[in-house]
CSV table of C-alpha atoms in Angstrom, one decimal:
chain,number,residue,atom,x,y,z
A,4,MET,CA,12.9,-3.7,-51.6
A,5,ALA,CA,16.1,-4.6,-49.6
A,6,PRO,CA,16.0,-7.7,-47.4
A,7,PRO,CA,15.3,-6.8,-43.8
A,8,SER,CA,18.4,-6.1,-41.7
A,9,GLU,CA,19.3,-8.3,-38.8
A,10,VAL,CA,17.8,-5.8,-36.4
A,11,ASP,CA,14.5,-5.5,-38.4
A,12,GLU,CA,14.3,-9.3,-38.7
A,13,ALA,CA,14.6,-9.6,-34.9
A,14,ILE,CA,12.0,-6.9,-34.4
A,15,GLU,CA,9.6,-8.8,-36.6
A,16,VAL,CA,9.5,-11.7,-34.2
A,17,LEU,CA,9.9,-9.7,-30.9
A,18,SER,CA,7.0,-7.4,-31.8
A,19,ARG,CA,4.6,-10.3,-32.3
A,20,THR,CA,5.1,-12.2,-29.1
A,21,PRO,CA,2.8,-10.2,-26.8
A,22,GLY,CA,-0.1,-10.4,-29.4
A,23,LEU,CA,0.3,-14.1,-30.0
A,24,LEU,CA,0.3,-14.8,-26.2
A,25,GLU,CA,-2.8,-12.7,-25.9
A,26,ARG,CA,-4.7,-14.5,-28.6
A,27,TRP,CA,-3.5,-17.9,-27.3
A,28,LEU,CA,-4.0,-17.6,-23.6
A,29,GLU,CA,-6.6,-14.9,-22.8
A,30,GLY,CA,-9.7,-16.6,-21.6
A,31,LEU,CA,-8.2,-20.1,-21.2
A,32,SER,CA,-9.5,-21.8,-18.1
A,33,GLU,CA,-7.4,-22.3,-15.0
A,34,PRO,CA,-6.5,-26.0,-15.5
A,35,TRP,CA,-4.7,-24.9,-18.7
A,36,LEU,CA,-3.1,-21.7,-17.3
A,37,SER,CA,-1.8,-23.4,-14.2
A,38,ALA,CA,-0.6,-26.7,-15.8
A,39,ARG,CA,3.0,-27.5,-14.9
A,40,GLU,CA,5.5,-30.2,-15.7
A,41,GLY,CA,6.6,-30.6,-12.1
A,42,GLU,CA,7.6,-28.9,-8.9
A,43,GLY,CA,9.3,-25.6,-9.4
A,44,THR,CA,8.6,-25.4,-13.2
A,45,TYR,CA,6.8,-22.7,-15.0
A,46,SER,CA,3.1,-22.9,-15.8
A,47,PRO,CA,1.9,-20.9,-18.9
A,48,LEU,CA,0.9,-18.1,-16.4
A,49,ASP,CA,4.4,-18.2,-14.9
A,50,VAL,CA,5.9,-17.9,-18.3
A,51,VAL,CA,4.0,-14.7,-19.0
A,52,ALA,CA,5.1,-13.3,-15.6
A,53,HIS,CA,8.7,-14.3,-16.3
A,54,LEU,CA,8.7,-12.7,-19.7
A,55,THR,CA,7.2,-9.5,-18.2
A,56,ASP,CA,9.8,-9.5,-15.5
A,57,ASN,CA,12.6,-10.3,-17.9
A,58,GLU,CA,11.5,-7.5,-20.3
A,59,ASP,CA,12.2,-4.9,-17.6
A,60,VAL,CA,15.7,-5.8,-16.8
A,61,ASP,CA,17.2,-8.2,-19.3
A,62,TRP,CA,17.8,-7.9,-23.0
A,63,MET,CA,17.2,-4.2,-23.9
A,64,PRO,CA,18.8,-2.7,-20.7
A,65,ARG,CA,21.8,-5.0,-21.3
A,66,LEU,CA,22.1,-3.9,-24.9
A,67,GLU,CA,22.1,-0.3,-23.8
A,68,LEU,CA,24.7,-1.1,-21.1
A,69,VAL,CA,27.0,-2.6,-23.7
A,70,LEU,CA,26.6,0.4,-26.0
A,71,GLU,CA,27.4,2.8,-23.1
A,72,HIS,CA,30.0,0.9,-21.1
A,73,GLY,CA,31.3,-2.0,-23.2
A,74,GLU,CA,32.9,-4.7,-21.2
A,75,SER,CA,33.6,-2.5,-18.2
A,76,ARG,CA,30.2,-3.1,-16.5
A,77,PRO,CA,29.2,-6.7,-16.4
A,78,PHE,CA,25.4,-7.4,-16.6
A,79,THR,CA,23.5,-7.8,-13.4
A,80,PRO,CA,22.6,-11.5,-13.1
A,81,PHE,CA,18.9,-12.1,-13.8
A,82,ASP,CA,16.8,-13.7,-11.0
A,83,ARG,CA,14.7,-16.3,-12.8
A,84,GLU,CA,12.3,-16.7,-9.8
A,85,GLY,CA,12.0,-12.9,-9.2
A,86,PHE,CA,8.7,-12.7,-10.9
A,87,ARG,CA,7.1,-14.8,-8.2
A,88,ARG,CA,7.4,-11.9,-5.7
A,89,ARG,CA,7.1,-9.1,-8.1
A,90,PHE,CA,4.0,-10.2,-9.9
A,91,ASP,CA,2.4,-12.3,-7.1
A,92,GLY,CA,-1.3,-12.6,-7.7
A,93,TRP,CA,-1.3,-10.7,-11.0
A,94,PRO,CA,-4.0,-12.1,-13.3
A,95,LEU,CA,-3.0,-13.0,-16.9
A,96,GLU,CA,-4.6,-10.0,-18.5
A,97,ARG,CA,-2.7,-7.6,-16.4
A,98,LEU,CA,0.6,-9.4,-17.0
A,99,LEU,CA,-0.1,-9.5,-20.8
A,100,ALA,CA,-0.9,-5.8,-20.9
A,101,ARG,CA,2.3,-4.9,-18.9
A,102,PHE,CA,4.4,-7.2,-21.1
A,103,ALA,CA,3.0,-5.6,-24.3
A,104,THR,CA,3.7,-2.1,-23.1
A,105,THR,CA,7.2,-2.8,-22.0
A,106,ARG,CA,8.1,-4.7,-25.1
A,107,ARG,CA,6.7,-1.9,-27.3
A,108,ALA,CA,8.8,0.7,-25.4
A,109,ASN,CA,11.9,-1.5,-25.6
A,110,LEU,CA,11.5,-2.0,-29.4
A,111,ASP,CA,11.0,1.8,-29.8
A,112,ARG,CA,14.3,2.3,-28.1
A,113,LEU,CA,16.0,-0.3,-30.2
A,114,GLU,CA,14.7,1.2,-33.4
A,115,ALA,CA,15.7,4.7,-32.3
A,116,LEU,CA,19.3,3.4,-31.8
A,117,ALA,CA,19.4,2.7,-35.6
A,118,LEU,CA,22.2,0.1,-35.0
A,119,ARG,CA,24.6,-0.5,-37.9
A,120,ALA,CA,26.9,-3.5,-38.5
A,121,PRO,CA,29.8,-2.3,-36.4
A,122,ASP,CA,27.5,-1.7,-33.4
A,123,LEU,CA,26.4,-5.3,-33.6
A,124,ASP,CA,30.0,-6.4,-33.1
A,125,ARG,CA,30.4,-4.4,-29.9
A,126,THR,CA,31.0,-6.5,-26.8
A,127,GLY,CA,29.8,-6.6,-23.2
A,128,MET,CA,30.4,-8.8,-20.2
A,129,HIS,CA,27.9,-11.5,-19.2
A,130,PRO,CA,28.2,-12.7,-15.6
A,131,ALA,CA,28.3,-16.3,-16.6
A,132,PHE,CA,29.4,-16.4,-20.3
A,133,GLY,CA,32.0,-13.7,-20.3
A,134,ARG,CA,32.3,-11.7,-23.5
A,135,VAL,CA,29.2,-11.4,-25.7
A,136,THR,CA,28.4,-9.3,-28.7
A,137,VAL,CA,25.3,-7.1,-29.3
A,138,ARG,CA,24.5,-9.4,-32.2
A,139,GLN,CA,24.4,-12.4,-29.9
A,140,LEU,CA,22.3,-10.5,-27.4
A,141,LEU,CA,19.8,-9.6,-30.0
A,142,ALA,CA,19.6,-13.2,-31.3
A,143,GLY,CA,19.3,-14.4,-27.7
A,144,TRP,CA,16.3,-12.1,-27.1
A,145,VAL,CA,14.5,-13.6,-30.1
A,146,VAL,CA,15.2,-17.2,-29.2
A,147,HIS,CA,14.3,-16.6,-25.6
A,148,ASP,CA,10.8,-15.6,-26.7
A,149,LEU,CA,10.6,-18.7,-28.9
A,150,THR,CA,11.9,-21.1,-26.3
A,151,HIS,CA,9.1,-19.9,-24.0
A,152,VAL,CA,6.4,-20.1,-26.7
A,153,ALA,CA,7.5,-23.7,-27.3
A,154,GLN,CA,7.5,-24.3,-23.5
A,155,ILE,CA,3.9,-23.2,-23.3
A,156,ALA,CA,2.9,-25.5,-26.1
A,157,ARG,CA,4.7,-28.4,-24.4
A,158,VAL,CA,3.2,-27.7,-21.0
A,159,LEU,CA,-0.3,-27.5,-22.4
A,160,ALA,CA,0.2,-30.6,-24.5
A,161,LYS,CA,1.5,-32.7,-21.6
A,162,ARG,CA,-1.8,-32.4,-19.7
A,163,TYR,CA,-3.0,-34.8,-22.4
A,164,ARG,CA,0.1,-37.0,-22.5
A,165,ASP,CA,-1.9,-40.1,-21.4
A,166,ALA,CA,-5.2,-39.0,-22.9
A,167,VAL,CA,-4.0,-39.2,-26.5
A,168,GLY,CA,-3.4,-43.0,-26.1
A,169,PRO,CA,-1.7,-44.4,-29.2
A,170,TRP,CA,-1.4,-41.0,-30.9
A,171,ARG,CA,1.4,-40.3,-28.4
A,172,GLU,CA,4.1,-41.6,-30.8
A,173,TYR,CA,3.1,-39.1,-33.4
A,174,MET,CA,3.2,-36.1,-31.1
A,175,GLY,CA,6.8,-35.0,-30.9
A,176,VAL,CA,6.1,-32.3,-28.3
A,177,LEU,CA,5.2,-34.9,-25.7
A,178,GLY,CA,8.7,-36.3,-25.8
A,179,ASP,CA,10.5,-32.9,-25.5
A,180,ARG,CA,13.0,-32.2,-22.9
A,181,GLU,CA,12.2,-31.4,-19.4
A,182,PRO,CA,11.5,-27.8,-18.5
A,183,GLU,CA,13.8,-24.9,-18.9
A,184,ARG,CA,13.3,-22.2,-16.3
A,185,ARG,CA,14.9,-19.2,-18.0
B,2,MET,CA,-19.7,-22.5,-12.1
B,3,ALA,CA,-19.0,-26.0,-13.0
B,4,PRO,CA,-15.5,-26.8,-14.3
B,5,PRO,CA,-15.3,-27.1,-18.1
B,6,SER,CA,-16.0,-30.5,-19.5
B,7,GLU,CA,-13.4,-32.5,-21.4
B,8,VAL,CA,-15.0,-31.3,-24.6
B,9,ASP,CA,-15.2,-27.7,-23.6
B,10,GLU,CA,-11.6,-27.7,-22.4
B,11,ALA,CA,-10.4,-29.1,-25.8
B,12,ILE,CA,-12.5,-26.5,-27.6
B,13,GLU,CA,-10.8,-23.7,-25.6
B,14,VAL,CA,-7.4,-24.6,-27.1
B,15,LEU,CA,-8.6,-25.6,-30.6
B,16,SER,CA,-10.6,-22.4,-31.1
B,17,ARG,CA,-7.5,-20.3,-30.3
B,18,THR,CA,-5.0,-21.8,-32.7
B,19,PRO,CA,-6.0,-20.0,-35.9
B,20,GLY,CA,-5.9,-16.6,-34.2
B,21,LEU,CA,-2.6,-17.2,-32.5
B,22,LEU,CA,-1.0,-18.3,-35.8
B,23,GLU,CA,-2.4,-15.2,-37.5
B,24,ARG,CA,-1.0,-12.8,-34.8
B,25,TRP,CA,2.3,-14.6,-34.9
B,26,LEU,CA,3.0,-15.2,-38.6
B,27,GLU,CA,1.1,-12.6,-40.7
B,28,GLY,CA,3.5,-10.1,-42.0
B,29,LEU,CA,6.7,-12.1,-41.1
B,30,SER,CA,9.3,-11.8,-43.9
B,31,GLU,CA,10.1,-14.7,-46.2
B,32,PRO,CA,13.3,-15.8,-44.4
B,33,TRP,CA,11.3,-16.6,-41.3
B,34,LEU,CA,8.3,-18.1,-43.1
B,35,SER,CA,10.3,-20.4,-45.3
B,36,ALA,CA,12.9,-21.5,-42.6
B,37,ARG,CA,13.3,-25.3,-42.4
B,38,GLU,CA,15.3,-27.8,-40.3
B,39,GLY,CA,16.3,-29.8,-43.4
B,40,GLU,CA,15.2,-31.4,-46.6
B,41,GLY,CA,11.6,-32.6,-46.6
B,42,THR,CA,10.7,-30.9,-43.3
B,43,TYR,CA,8.0,-28.3,-42.7
B,44,SER,CA,8.6,-24.6,-42.8
B,45,PRO,CA,6.2,-22.4,-40.7
B,46,LEU,CA,4.3,-21.8,-44.0
B,47,ASP,CA,4.2,-25.6,-44.6
B,48,VAL,CA,2.9,-26.1,-41.1
B,49,VAL,CA,-0.1,-23.8,-41.8
B,50,ALA,CA,-0.8,-25.5,-45.1
B,51,HIS,CA,-0.6,-28.9,-43.3
B,52,LEU,CA,-3.0,-27.8,-40.6
B,53,THR,CA,-5.4,-26.4,-43.2
B,54,ASP,CA,-5.3,-29.7,-45.1
B,55,ASN,CA,-5.6,-31.8,-42.0
B,56,GLU,CA,-8.6,-29.8,-40.8
B,57,ASP,CA,-10.6,-30.9,-43.8
B,58,VAL,CA,-10.2,-34.6,-43.5
B,59,ASP,CA,-8.6,-35.6,-40.2
B,60,TRP,CA,-9.9,-35.1,-36.7
B,61,MET,CA,-13.5,-33.9,-36.9
B,62,PRO,CA,-14.5,-36.1,-39.9
B,63,ARG,CA,-12.9,-39.1,-38.1
B,64,LEU,CA,-14.9,-38.3,-35.0
B,65,GLU,CA,-18.1,-38.2,-36.9
B,66,LEU,CA,-17.2,-41.5,-38.6
B,67,VAL,CA,-16.7,-43.2,-35.3
B,68,LEU,CA,-20.1,-41.9,-34.0
B,69,GLU,CA,-21.8,-43.2,-37.2
B,70,HIS,CA,-20.0,-46.4,-38.0
B,71,GLY,CA,-17.9,-47.4,-34.9
B,72,GLU,CA,-15.1,-49.7,-35.7
B,73,SER,CA,-16.7,-51.0,-39.0
B,74,ARG,CA,-15.1,-48.3,-41.2
B,75,PRO,CA,-11.4,-47.7,-40.6
B,76,PHE,CA,-10.2,-44.1,-41.0
B,77,THR,CA,-8.7,-43.2,-44.4
B,78,PRO,CA,-4.9,-42.8,-43.9
B,79,PHE,CA,-3.9,-39.1,-43.9
B,80,ASP,CA,-1.4,-38.0,-46.5
B,81,ARG,CA,1.0,-35.8,-44.7
B,82,GLU,CA,2.5,-34.4,-47.9
B,83,GLY,CA,-0.9,-33.8,-49.6
B,84,PHE,CA,-0.9,-30.1,-48.8
B,85,ARG,CA,2.0,-29.6,-51.2
B,86,ARG,CA,-0.3,-30.3,-54.2
B,87,ARG,CA,-3.5,-29.0,-52.7
B,88,PHE,CA,-2.3,-25.7,-51.5
B,89,ASP,CA,0.6,-25.1,-53.9
B,90,GLY,CA,1.4,-21.4,-54.2
B,91,TRP,CA,-1.2,-20.3,-51.6
B,92,PRO,CA,0.1,-17.3,-49.6
B,93,LEU,CA,0.0,-17.4,-45.8
B,94,GLU,CA,-3.0,-15.1,-45.5
B,95,ARG,CA,-5.2,-17.3,-47.7
B,96,LEU,CA,-4.2,-20.4,-45.8
B,97,LEU,CA,-4.8,-18.8,-42.5
B,98,ALA,CA,-8.2,-17.6,-43.5
B,99,ARG,CA,-9.1,-21.0,-44.9
B,100,PHE,CA,-7.8,-22.8,-41.7
B,101,ALA,CA,-9.8,-20.4,-39.5
B,102,THR,CA,-13.0,-21.0,-41.4
B,103,THR,CA,-12.7,-24.7,-41.5
B,104,ARG,CA,-11.7,-24.9,-37.8
B,105,ARG,CA,-14.7,-22.8,-36.8
B,106,ALA,CA,-17.1,-25.0,-38.8
B,107,ASN,CA,-15.6,-28.1,-37.3
B,108,LEU,CA,-16.0,-26.8,-33.7
B,109,ASP,CA,-19.5,-25.7,-34.4
B,110,ARG,CA,-20.3,-29.3,-35.5
B,111,LEU,CA,-18.5,-30.7,-32.4
B,112,GLU,CA,-20.5,-28.4,-30.1
B,113,ALA,CA,-23.7,-29.4,-31.8
B,114,LEU,CA,-23.0,-33.0,-31.1
B,115,ALA,CA,-23.2,-32.2,-27.3
B,116,LEU,CA,-21.1,-35.3,-26.5
B,117,ARG,CA,-21.5,-36.9,-23.1
B,118,ALA,CA,-19.2,-39.2,-21.3
B,119,PRO,CA,-20.5,-42.5,-22.9
B,120,ASP,CA,-19.9,-41.0,-26.3
B,121,LEU,CA,-16.3,-40.3,-25.4
B,122,ASP,CA,-15.8,-44.0,-24.8
B,123,ARG,CA,-17.0,-45.1,-28.3
B,124,THR,CA,-14.4,-46.6,-30.5
B,125,GLY,CA,-13.3,-46.4,-34.1
B,126,MET,CA,-10.5,-48.1,-36.1
B,127,HIS,CA,-7.3,-46.2,-36.9
B,128,PRO,CA,-5.4,-47.6,-39.9
B,129,ALA,CA,-2.1,-47.9,-38.0
B,130,PHE,CA,-3.1,-47.9,-34.3
B,131,GLY,CA,-6.2,-50.1,-34.3
B,132,ARG,CA,-8.9,-49.3,-31.8
B,133,VAL,CA,-9.1,-45.7,-30.6
B,134,THR,CA,-11.7,-43.9,-28.5
B,135,VAL,CA,-13.4,-40.6,-29.2
B,136,ARG,CA,-11.7,-39.3,-26.0
B,137,GLN,CA,-8.3,-40.1,-27.5
B,138,LEU,CA,-9.1,-38.6,-30.8
B,139,LEU,CA,-10.2,-35.4,-29.2
B,140,ALA,CA,-7.0,-35.2,-27.1
B,141,GLY,CA,-5.0,-36.0,-30.2
B,142,TRP,CA,-6.5,-33.1,-32.1
B,143,VAL,CA,-5.5,-30.7,-29.3
B,144,VAL,CA,-2.0,-32.0,-29.0
B,145,HIS,CA,-1.6,-32.1,-32.8
B,146,ASP,CA,-2.2,-28.3,-32.8
B,147,LEU,CA,0.3,-27.8,-29.9
B,148,THR,CA,3.0,-30.0,-31.4
B,149,HIS,CA,2.9,-27.9,-34.5
B,150,VAL,CA,2.9,-24.6,-32.6
B,151,ALA,CA,6.0,-25.9,-30.8
B,152,GLN,CA,7.5,-26.9,-34.2
B,153,ILE,CA,7.1,-23.4,-35.6
B,154,ALA,CA,8.8,-21.9,-32.5
B,155,ARG,CA,11.6,-24.4,-32.9
B,156,VAL,CA,12.1,-23.9,-36.6
B,157,LEU,CA,12.1,-20.1,-36.2
B,158,ALA,CA,14.6,-20.3,-33.3
B,159,LYS,CA,17.0,-22.6,-35.1
B,160,ARG,CA,17.7,-19.9,-37.7
B,161,TYR,CA,19.6,-18.3,-34.8
B,162,ARG,CA,21.1,-21.4,-33.5
B,163,ASP,CA,24.6,-20.2,-34.1
B,164,ALA,CA,23.8,-16.5,-33.8
B,165,VAL,CA,23.0,-16.7,-30.1
B,166,GLY,CA,26.6,-17.8,-29.3
B,167,PRO,CA,27.0,-18.7,-25.6
B,168,TRP,CA,23.3,-18.3,-24.9
B,169,ARG,CA,22.7,-21.5,-26.8
B,170,GLU,CA,22.9,-23.6,-23.6
B,171,TYR,CA,20.1,-21.6,-22.0
B,172,MET,CA,17.7,-22.0,-24.9
B,173,GLY,CA,16.1,-25.4,-24.6
B,174,VAL,CA,14.2,-25.1,-27.9
B,175,LEU,CA,17.5,-25.3,-29.9
B,176,GLY,CA,18.2,-28.7,-28.6
B,177,ASP,CA,14.7,-30.1,-29.3
B,178,ARG,CA,14.2,-33.2,-31.3
B,179,GLU,CA,14.4,-33.3,-35.1
B,180,PRO,CA,11.3,-32.4,-37.0
B,181,GLU,CA,8.0,-34.2,-36.9
B,182,ARG,CA,6.1,-34.1,-40.1
B,183,ARG,CA,2.5,-34.9,-39.0
């Protein structure tokens, strides 16, 4: 069997994120779901709302924009606080279901494009970075999921930062950087 | 409804880890499962083997030792490379099944103890740290899971450290500390 292509490999990870969040977070009590590292940072619930928001307008729509218009139409900047209005009051279960549906639809579109190596080299215009390739965009989508999975683990862990006592020095996650918000 | 007790709260997280790993990792291709940050560090597959090994001898057995013997019997040091011999050649699915079964049995024992606040203050003897409480041990168990979940996210993400191009600066996980091995 041939090794997975770059696109297939990305889809492997992207397709699993909604399910892992569901198994991890559904049914967790409020102190866990609303834990935060500080004012203006994301709780685990916020992360899921952010991913749901992001899934509508960020990676896949941008990828399609590049394929259609190249560098002539820069991406619309993403509002990283937009989810707070859009999904205000949505419970976790509703967000997870919405995220899973949108992700599935996006991956169906991605698969239907049947991208080949030259497509991955095509370029678009990021509002802050300038020229970016489809290959970078696809990798960015994957790593964006993973950075937020790591963020949830870190935010949950930090509730017990003091509670672990001397184990603190063994627990790398407690020393991780302060929060990203993207 | 009363808020969850410290023990219930810990069980919420501990009971979800096997399922989230299953949904995340089962079926991932070999390049993802064997990704590493460097010589002697854990791949995602190694992390699952480590958690499986750890589950047999570390947190719950130590907790029971404290309740039975207090500080009079120090914990046996944990061999963080022991899984390499013990589970040599085990595929992911077998490790995940074994981890899930052992975790469930350990949480059943924990629930059966019906610990109360004074039990959480009882103390045992850690081979490196000295005196530790049951409360710290329980928190350490939770944070140990989370530090390894964050590690898997980080190790997977770093495969695309260069591939993301300019997105690198937005992806906090790529800048996280070098690997923990516990």
